[in-house]
PDB file of C-alpha atoms in Angstrom:
ATOM      1  CA  MET A 249      30.396  -4.464  16.639  1.00 50.00           C
ATOM      2  CA  ARG A 250      29.057  -3.932  13.099  1.00 45.00           C
ATOM      3  CA  ARG A 251      27.953  -7.461  12.813  1.00 48.00           C
ATOM      4  CA  LEU A 252      26.033  -7.307  16.196  1.00 41.00           C
ATOM      5  CA  ALA A 253      24.369  -3.865  14.839  1.00 40.00           C
ATOM      6  CA  GLY A 254      23.495  -5.475  11.735  1.00 43.00           C
ATOM      7  CA  ALA A 255      21.811  -8.372  13.360  1.00 41.00           C
ATOM      8  CA  LEU A 256      19.858  -6.079  15.717  1.00 37.00           C
ATOM      9  CA  LEU A 257      18.427  -4.097  12.814  1.00 39.00           C
ATOM     10  CA  PHE A 258      17.699  -7.408  11.086  1.00 38.00           C
ATOM     11  CA  LEU A 259      15.918  -8.582  13.981  1.00 38.00           C
ATOM     12  CA  THR A 260      13.883  -5.576  14.316  1.00 38.00           C
ATOM     13  CA  ALA A 261      12.775  -5.429  11.064  1.00 37.00           C
ATOM     14  CA  PHE A 262      11.579  -8.725  11.069  1.00 36.00           C
ATOM     15  CA  CYS A 263       9.663  -8.661  14.167  1.00 38.00           C
ATOM     16  CA  ILE A 264       7.879  -5.355  13.043  1.00 35.00           C
ATOM     17  CA  GLY A 265       7.156  -6.714   9.436  1.00 37.00           C
ATOM     18  CA  SER A 266       5.975 -10.024  10.544  1.00 36.00           C
ATOM     19  CA  VAL A 267       2.909  -8.675  12.367  1.00 35.00           C
ATOM     20  CA  HIS A 268       1.841  -7.033   9.022  1.00 32.00           C
ATOM     21  CA  ALA A 269       0.590  -8.733   5.910  1.00 52.00           C
ATOM     22  CA  VAL A 270       0.313  -7.491   2.415  1.00 59.00           C
ATOM     23  CA  PRO A 271      -3.104  -6.668   1.453  1.00 92.00           C
ATOM     24  CA  VAL A 272      -4.751  -8.398  -1.110  1.00 97.00           C
ATOM     25  CA  THR A 273      -6.948  -5.955  -3.451  1.00 97.00           C
ATOM     26  CA  SER A 274      -9.039  -5.914  -6.534  1.00 98.00           C
ATOM     27  CA  THR A 275      -9.269  -2.206  -7.798  1.00 98.00           C
ATOM     28  CA  PHE A 276     -10.791  -3.105 -11.173  1.00 98.00           C
ATOM     29  CA  ASP A 277      -8.647  -0.247 -12.771  1.00 97.00           C
ATOM     30  CA  THR A 278      -7.940  -2.457 -15.870  1.00 97.00           C
ATOM     31  CA  ASP A 279     -10.161  -5.498 -15.814  1.00 98.00           C
ATOM     32  CA  MET A 280     -12.273  -7.799 -13.640  1.00 98.00           C
ATOM     33  CA  ASP A 281      -9.210  -9.006 -12.088  1.00 98.00           C
ATOM     34  CA  GLY A 282     -10.420 -12.701 -11.952  1.00 98.00           C
ATOM     35  CA  TRP A 283     -13.874 -11.931 -10.532  1.00 98.00           C
ATOM     36  CA  SER A 284     -16.760 -13.999 -11.992  1.00 98.00           C
ATOM     37  CA  LEU A 285     -20.540 -14.254 -11.564  1.00 96.00           C
ATOM     38  CA  ASP A 286     -22.472 -17.228 -10.396  1.00 94.00           C
ATOM     39  CA  ALA A 287     -22.630 -19.630 -13.275  1.00 90.00           C
ATOM     40  CA  GLY A 288     -26.575 -20.000 -13.047  1.00 88.00           C
ATOM     41  CA  ASP A 289     -27.146 -16.440 -12.575  1.00 90.00           C
ATOM     42  CA  VAL A 290     -29.390 -14.503 -15.262  1.00 85.00           C
ATOM     43  CA  GLY A 291     -27.990 -11.041 -14.410  1.00 90.00           C
ATOM     44  CA  VAL A 292     -25.368  -9.327 -16.655  1.00 93.00           C
ATOM     45  CA  PHE A 293     -21.910  -8.986 -15.013  1.00 95.00           C
ATOM     46  CA  THR A 294     -19.630  -6.716 -16.619  1.00 97.00           C
ATOM     47  CA  TRP A 295     -16.295  -4.544 -16.155  1.00 98.00           C
ATOM     48  CA  GLU A 296     -16.416  -0.672 -16.673  1.00 98.00           C
ATOM     49  CA  SER A 297     -13.614   1.291 -17.170  1.00 98.00           C
ATOM     50  CA  THR A 298     -14.788   4.248 -15.894  1.00 97.00           C
ATOM     51  CA  GLY A 299     -17.263   5.528 -13.246  1.00 97.00           C
ATOM     52  CA  GLY A 300     -15.530   3.758 -10.428  1.00 97.00           C
ATOM     53  CA  ASN A 301     -14.167   5.090  -7.329  1.00 97.00           C
ATOM     54  CA  PRO A 302     -12.300   5.870  -9.074  1.00 96.00           C
ATOM     55  CA  ASP A 303     -11.545   4.424 -12.709  1.00 96.00           C
ATOM     56  CA  GLY A 304     -12.812   0.934 -13.357  1.00 98.00           C
ATOM     57  CA  TYR A 305     -15.405  -1.067 -11.450  1.00 98.00           C
ATOM     58  CA  ILE A 306     -17.247  -4.072 -11.783  1.00 98.00           C
ATOM     59  CA  ARG A 307     -21.061  -3.829 -12.540  1.00 97.00           C
ATOM     60  CA  TYR A 308     -24.379  -5.865 -12.303  1.00 96.00           C
ATOM     61  CA  ASP A 309     -27.571  -5.313 -14.094  1.00 94.00           C
ATOM     62  CA  VAL A 310     -30.544  -7.378 -12.761  1.00 88.00           C
ATOM     63  CA  THR A 311     -32.263  -8.313 -16.146  1.00 79.00           C
ATOM     64  CA  GLN A 312     -34.928 -10.420 -14.908  1.00 71.00           C
ATOM     65  CA  ASP A 313     -36.409 -12.428 -12.033  1.00 66.00           C
ATOM     66  CA  GLY A 314     -34.307 -15.233 -10.659  1.00 64.00           C
ATOM     67  CA  ALA A 315     -30.861 -13.070 -10.620  1.00 70.00           C
ATOM     68  CA  GLY A 316     -28.991 -13.837  -7.578  1.00 82.00           C
ATOM     69  CA  GLY A 317     -26.218 -11.276  -7.711  1.00 92.00           C
ATOM     70  CA  ARG A 318     -23.385 -13.202  -6.165  1.00 95.00           C
ATOM     71  CA  VAL A 319     -19.688 -12.681  -7.586  1.00 97.00           C
ATOM     72  CA  PHE A 320     -16.755 -14.871  -6.647  1.00 98.00           C
ATOM     73  CA  ALA A 321     -13.416 -13.851  -5.801  1.00 98.00           C
ATOM     74  CA  PRO A 322     -10.218 -15.063  -7.721  1.00 98.00           C
ATOM     75  CA  SER A 323      -7.941 -17.522  -5.941  1.00 97.00           C
ATOM     76  CA  LYS A 324      -5.484 -14.594  -4.545  1.00 97.00           C
ATOM     77  CA  PHE A 325      -8.180 -14.088  -1.871  1.00 97.00           C
ATOM     78  CA  LEU A 326      -8.311 -17.682  -0.734  1.00 97.00           C
ATOM     79  CA  GLY A 327      -6.190 -19.794   1.438  1.00 96.00           C
ATOM     80  CA  ASP A 328      -5.145 -19.524   5.166  1.00 96.00           C
ATOM     81  CA  TRP A 329      -6.577 -16.627   7.023  1.00 96.00           C
ATOM     82  CA  SER A 330      -5.335 -17.729  10.355  1.00 96.00           C
ATOM     83  CA  ASN A 331      -3.197 -14.871  10.761  1.00 94.00           C
ATOM     84  CA  LEU A 332      -5.991 -12.413  10.230  1.00 95.00           C
ATOM     85  CA  ASP A 333      -8.164 -13.664  12.895  1.00 95.00           C
ATOM     86  CA  GLY A 334      -8.889 -10.599  15.176  1.00 93.00           C
ATOM     87  CA  VAL A 335      -6.895  -8.334  13.411  1.00 93.00           C
ATOM     88  CA  GLY A 336      -7.913  -8.508   9.801  1.00 94.00           C
ATOM     89  CA  THR A 337     -10.360  -6.414   7.731  1.00 95.00           C
ATOM     90  CA  LEU A 338     -12.441  -6.956   4.389  1.00 96.00           C
ATOM     91  CA  SER A 339     -13.824  -3.937   3.051  1.00 96.00           C
ATOM     92  CA  PHE A 340     -15.359  -2.976  -0.279  1.00 97.00           C
ATOM     93  CA  ASP A 341     -17.125  -0.145  -1.998  1.00 97.00           C
ATOM     94  CA  HIS A 342     -20.684  -0.631  -3.351  1.00 96.00           C
ATOM     95  CA  LYS A 343     -22.881   1.853  -5.316  1.00 95.00           C
ATOM     96  CA  ILE A 344     -26.604   1.688  -6.539  1.00 93.00           C
ATOM     97  CA  PHE A 345     -26.548   3.072 -10.126  1.00 94.00           C
ATOM     98  CA  ASP A 346     -30.350   2.371 -10.512  1.00 92.00           C
ATOM     99  CA  ILE A 347     -32.911   1.194  -7.933  1.00 90.00           C
ATOM    100  CA  GLY A 348     -35.325  -0.387 -10.575  1.00 89.00           C
ATOM    101  CA  ALA A 349     -39.043  -0.765 -10.514  1.00 89.00           C
ATOM    102  CA  ASP A 350     -40.945  -1.281  -7.329  1.00 89.00           C
ATOM    103  CA  PRO A 351     -38.010  -1.673  -5.037  1.00 87.00           C
ATOM    104  CA  PHE A 352     -37.826  -3.155  -1.369  1.00 84.00           C
ATOM    105  CA  ALA A 353     -35.781  -3.908   1.502  1.00 79.00           C
ATOM    106  CA  ALA A 354     -32.268  -3.814   0.471  1.00 81.00           C
ATOM    107  CA  SER A 355     -28.607  -5.201   1.481  1.00 90.00           C
ATOM    108  CA  VAL A 356     -25.690  -6.720   0.415  1.00 94.00           C
ATOM    109  CA  ALA A 357     -23.670  -9.356   1.837  1.00 96.00           C
ATOM    110  CA  ALA A 358     -20.019 -10.843   2.289  1.00 98.00           C
ATOM    111  CA  GLU A 359     -19.744 -14.616   2.617  1.00 98.00           C
ATOM    112  CA  PHE A 360     -16.839 -16.904   2.821  1.00 98.00           C
ATOM    113  CA  GLU A 361     -16.584 -20.765   3.115  1.00 98.00           C
ATOM    114  CA  GLY A 362     -13.987 -23.306   4.405  1.00 97.00           C
ATOM    115  CA  ALA A 363     -12.869 -26.434   2.930  1.00 95.00           C
ATOM    116  CA  ASP A 364     -14.659 -28.203   5.617  1.00 92.00           C
ATOM    117  CA  GLY A 365     -18.039 -26.661   4.760  1.00 94.00           C
ATOM    118  CA  SER A 366     -17.868 -23.873   7.531  1.00 97.00           C
ATOM    119  CA  LEU A 367     -19.523 -20.712   6.355  1.00 98.00           C
ATOM    120  CA  ALA A 368     -19.295 -17.066   7.476  1.00 98.00           C
ATOM    121  CA  GLN A 369     -21.856 -14.410   6.479  1.00 98.00           C
ATOM    122  CA  ARG A 370     -22.445 -11.066   7.190  1.00 97.00           C
ATOM    123  CA  PHE A 371     -25.246  -8.578   5.810  1.00 95.00           C
ATOM    124  CA  PHE A 372     -24.980  -4.889   5.267  1.00 94.00           C
ATOM    125  CA  ALA A 373     -28.281  -2.783   5.165  1.00 90.00           C
ATOM    126  CA  VAL A 374     -28.183  -0.216   2.392  1.00 87.00           C
ATOM    127  CA  ASN A 375     -30.680   2.665   1.828  1.00 81.00           C
ATOM    128  CA  PRO A 376     -31.564   2.721  -1.994  1.00 75.00           C
ATOM    129  CA  ILE A 377     -32.522   6.195  -2.147  1.00 69.00           C
ATOM    130  CA  VAL A 378     -29.262   7.670  -0.053  1.00 66.00           C
ATOM    131  CA  GLU A 379     -26.788   5.263  -1.636  1.00 71.00           C
ATOM    132  CA  THR A 380     -26.577   7.182  -4.918  1.00 76.00           C
ATOM    133  CA  ASP A 381     -22.644   7.699  -4.517  1.00 91.00           C
ATOM    134  CA  TRP A 382     -19.866   4.867  -3.652  1.00 94.00           C
ATOM    135  CA  THR A 383     -20.248   3.891  -0.052  1.00 93.00           C
ATOM    136  CA  THR A 384     -17.330   1.944   1.788  1.00 94.00           C
ATOM    137  CA  PHE A 385     -18.232  -1.315   4.069  1.00 95.00           C
ATOM    138  CA  SER A 386     -15.902  -2.774   6.196  1.00 94.00           C
ATOM    139  CA  ILE A 387     -16.095  -5.759   8.726  1.00 94.00           C
ATOM    140  CA  ASP A 388     -13.296  -7.211  10.655  1.00 95.00           C
ATOM    141  CA  ILE A 389     -12.113 -10.752  10.691  1.00 96.00           C
ATOM    142  CA  THR A 390     -13.519 -11.753  13.906  1.00 95.00           C
ATOM    143  CA  GLU A 391     -15.957 -14.352  14.715  1.00 97.00           C
ATOM    144  CA  SER A 392     -18.096 -12.194  16.809  1.00 96.00           C
ATOM    145  CA  GLU A 393     -18.861 -10.040  13.631  1.00 96.00           C
ATOM    146  CA  TRP A 394     -20.038 -12.845  11.439  1.00 98.00           C
ATOM    147  CA  PHE A 395     -22.874 -15.468  11.288  1.00 98.00           C
ATOM    148  CA  VAL A 396     -20.723 -18.624  11.517  1.00 98.00           C
ATOM    149  CA  THR A 397     -22.026 -22.009  10.608  1.00 97.00           C
ATOM    150  CA  GLY A 398     -19.325 -24.623  11.520  1.00 97.00           C
ATOM    151  CA  THR A 399     -15.987 -23.781  13.459  1.00 96.00           C
ATOM    152  CA  TRP A 400     -14.259 -20.795  12.859  1.00 97.00           C
ATOM    153  CA  SER A 401     -10.645 -21.516  13.308  1.00 96.00           C
ATOM    154  CA  SER A 402     -11.136 -24.580  10.803  1.00 96.00           C
ATOM    155  CA  LEU A 403     -12.957 -21.711   8.257  1.00 97.00           C
ATOM    156  CA  LEU A 404      -9.939 -19.515   8.408  1.00 97.00           C
ATOM    157  CA  ALA A 405      -7.342 -22.246   8.280  1.00 96.00           C
ATOM    158  CA  ASN A 406      -8.602 -22.836   4.611  1.00 97.00           C
ATOM    159  CA  VAL A 407     -11.000 -20.516   2.954  1.00 97.00           C
ATOM    160  CA  THR A 408     -11.980 -21.890  -0.529  1.00 97.00           C
ATOM    161  CA  GLU A 409     -14.558 -19.413  -1.497  1.00 98.00           C
ATOM    162  CA  LEU A 410     -15.002 -15.700  -1.021  1.00 98.00           C
ATOM    163  CA  ARG A 411     -18.277 -14.196  -2.382  1.00 98.00           C
ATOM    164  CA  PHE A 412     -20.340 -10.995  -2.528  1.00 98.00           C
ATOM    165  CA  LYS A 413     -24.217 -10.627  -3.138  1.00 95.00           C
ATOM    166  CA  ILE A 414     -23.598  -7.193  -5.123  1.00 95.00           C
ATOM    167  CA  GLU A 415     -27.349  -6.805  -5.899  1.00 92.00           C
ATOM    168  CA  ALA A 416     -28.623  -4.692  -3.188  1.00 91.00           C
ATOM    169  CA  VAL A 417     -32.242  -3.936  -4.124  1.00 89.00           C
ATOM    170  CA  GLY A 418     -35.070  -6.379  -4.175  1.00 85.00           C
ATOM    171  CA  ASN A 419     -37.683  -5.710  -7.005  1.00 85.00           C
ATOM    172  CA  ASN A 420     -41.418  -6.571  -7.524  1.00 84.00           C
ATOM    173  CA  ALA A 421     -41.233  -5.597 -11.017  1.00 84.00           C
ATOM    174  CA  GLN A 422     -38.879  -5.294 -13.968  1.00 83.00           C
ATOM    175  CA  PRO A 423     -36.248  -3.686 -14.689  1.00 87.00           C
ATOM    176  CA  GLY A 424     -34.107  -4.458 -11.834  1.00 88.00           C
ATOM    177  CA  ASP A 425     -31.838  -2.593 -10.083  1.00 91.00           C
ATOM    178  CA  ILE A 426     -28.096  -1.767 -11.128  1.00 93.00           C
ATOM    179  CA  ASP A 427     -25.339  -2.134  -8.807  1.00 95.00           C
ATOM    180  CA  GLY A 428     -21.231  -1.615  -8.962  1.00 96.00           C
ATOM    181  CA  MET A 429     -18.510  -2.975  -6.649  1.00 98.00           C
ATOM    182  CA  ASP A 430     -15.145  -1.464  -6.254  1.00 98.00           C
ATOM    183  CA  ASN A 431     -11.916  -1.489  -4.135  1.00 98.00           C
ATOM    184  CA  ILE A 432     -12.139  -4.911  -2.322  1.00 98.00           C
ATOM    185  CA  ILE A 433      -9.397  -5.067   0.117  1.00 97.00           C
ATOM    186  CA  LEU A 434      -8.541  -8.071   2.544  1.00 97.00           C
ATOM    187  CA  SER A 435      -5.789  -6.934   4.866  1.00 94.00           C
ATOM    188  CA  ASP A 436      -4.687  -7.093   8.538  1.00 88.00           C
ATOM    189  CA  THR A 437      -5.073  -3.944  10.703  1.00 65.00           C
ATOM    190  CA  PRO A 438      -1.371  -2.422  10.542  1.00 43.00           C
ATOM    191  CA  LEU A 439       0.250  -1.746  13.882  1.00 36.00           C
ATOM    192  CA  SER A 440       1.335   1.965  14.488  1.00 36.00           C
ATOM    193  CA  VAL A 441       3.728   0.484  16.918  1.00 35.00           C
ATOM    194  CA  PRO A 442       5.538  -2.766  17.568  1.00 38.00           C
ATOM    195  CA  GLU A 443       3.910  -5.329  19.941  1.00 40.00           C
ATOM    196  CA  PRO A 444       5.212  -5.378  23.413  1.00 41.00           C
ATOM    197  CA  ALA A 445       7.299  -8.614  22.681  1.00 39.00           C
ATOM    198  CA  THR A 446       8.993  -6.753  19.537  1.00 35.00           C
ATOM    199  CA  LEU A 447       9.737  -3.736  22.234  1.00 35.00           C
ATOM    200  CA  ALA A 448      11.050  -6.369  24.468  1.00 37.00           C
ATOM    201  CA  LEU A 449      13.467  -7.847  21.882  1.00 35.00           C
ATOM    202  CA  ILE A 450      14.626  -4.495  20.625  1.00 33.00           C
ATOM    203  CA  GLY A 451      15.411  -3.381  24.275  1.00 40.00           C
ATOM    204  CA  LEU A 452      17.351  -6.328  24.667  1.00 37.00           C
ATOM    205  CA  GLY A 453      19.301  -5.765  21.563  1.00 40.00           C
ATOM    206  CA  LEU A 454      20.087  -2.154  22.428  1.00 36.00           C
ATOM    207  CA  ALA A 455      21.238  -3.316  25.890  1.00 38.00           C
ATOM    208  CA  GLY A 456      23.436  -5.840  24.444  1.00 40.00           C
ATOM    209  CA  LEU A 457      24.769  -3.341  21.952  1.00 34.00           C
ATOM    210  CA  GLY A 458      25.608  -0.883  24.599  1.00 40.00           C
ATOM    211  CA  PHE A 459      27.070  -3.640  26.903  1.00 31.00           C
ATOM    212  CA  ALA A 460      29.401  -4.209  23.896  1.00 37.00           C
ATOM    213  CA  ARG A 461      30.479  -0.813  23.568  1.00 38.00           C
ATOM    214  CA  ARG A 462      31.465  -0.459  27.156  1.00 39.00           C
ATOM    215  CA  LYS A 463      33.287  -3.860  27.079  1.00 38.00           C
ATOM    216  CA  LYS A 464      35.224  -2.600  24.159  1.00 40.00           C
ATOM    217  CA  ALA A 465      35.956   0.812  25.718  1.00 43.00           C
TER     218      ALA A 465
END
């Protein structure tokens, strides 16, 4: 009887737990956490210990024309995203610290690339006058939410690169803008209740437990 109850509890925990994924995060509280700047970029990329949302953050200063402002994720964000399809989210906090001289249309971008060359892009418009505090951006890992080149399923099966365009403002003169990012999170969307299949399994297990009790009595 105890073995049956223990097996049921294990099955319940497994079924509920299997629909969750541990979020992959970079909060930048102690360092850059493996993020890097495009090798050909002429901007200045630093880690700041204070001023983030909260604590540390990564900062990008546009120092001259030709700065691209693309930062690349460490390996912990890469790999097989297939289980995130339709349920996952990618979110981050962004702040414009200085709009720079003679600014024009602004946006930040998220991009991820697959081993087969497939690419997904998403642009987020920002208002350089309004975004003077940390702003959170979020997007679902759903094909319809991205501009996709190639095959979505192949792209998710082996993500080899995740990058963000951290520079949010274009400038017609120098100095350029100064931007920051914090709290980059890749996760699934937690389910508040078990999926129907999980509920069915739990129901069957409870019915079996009740039957065993009646039989023993």
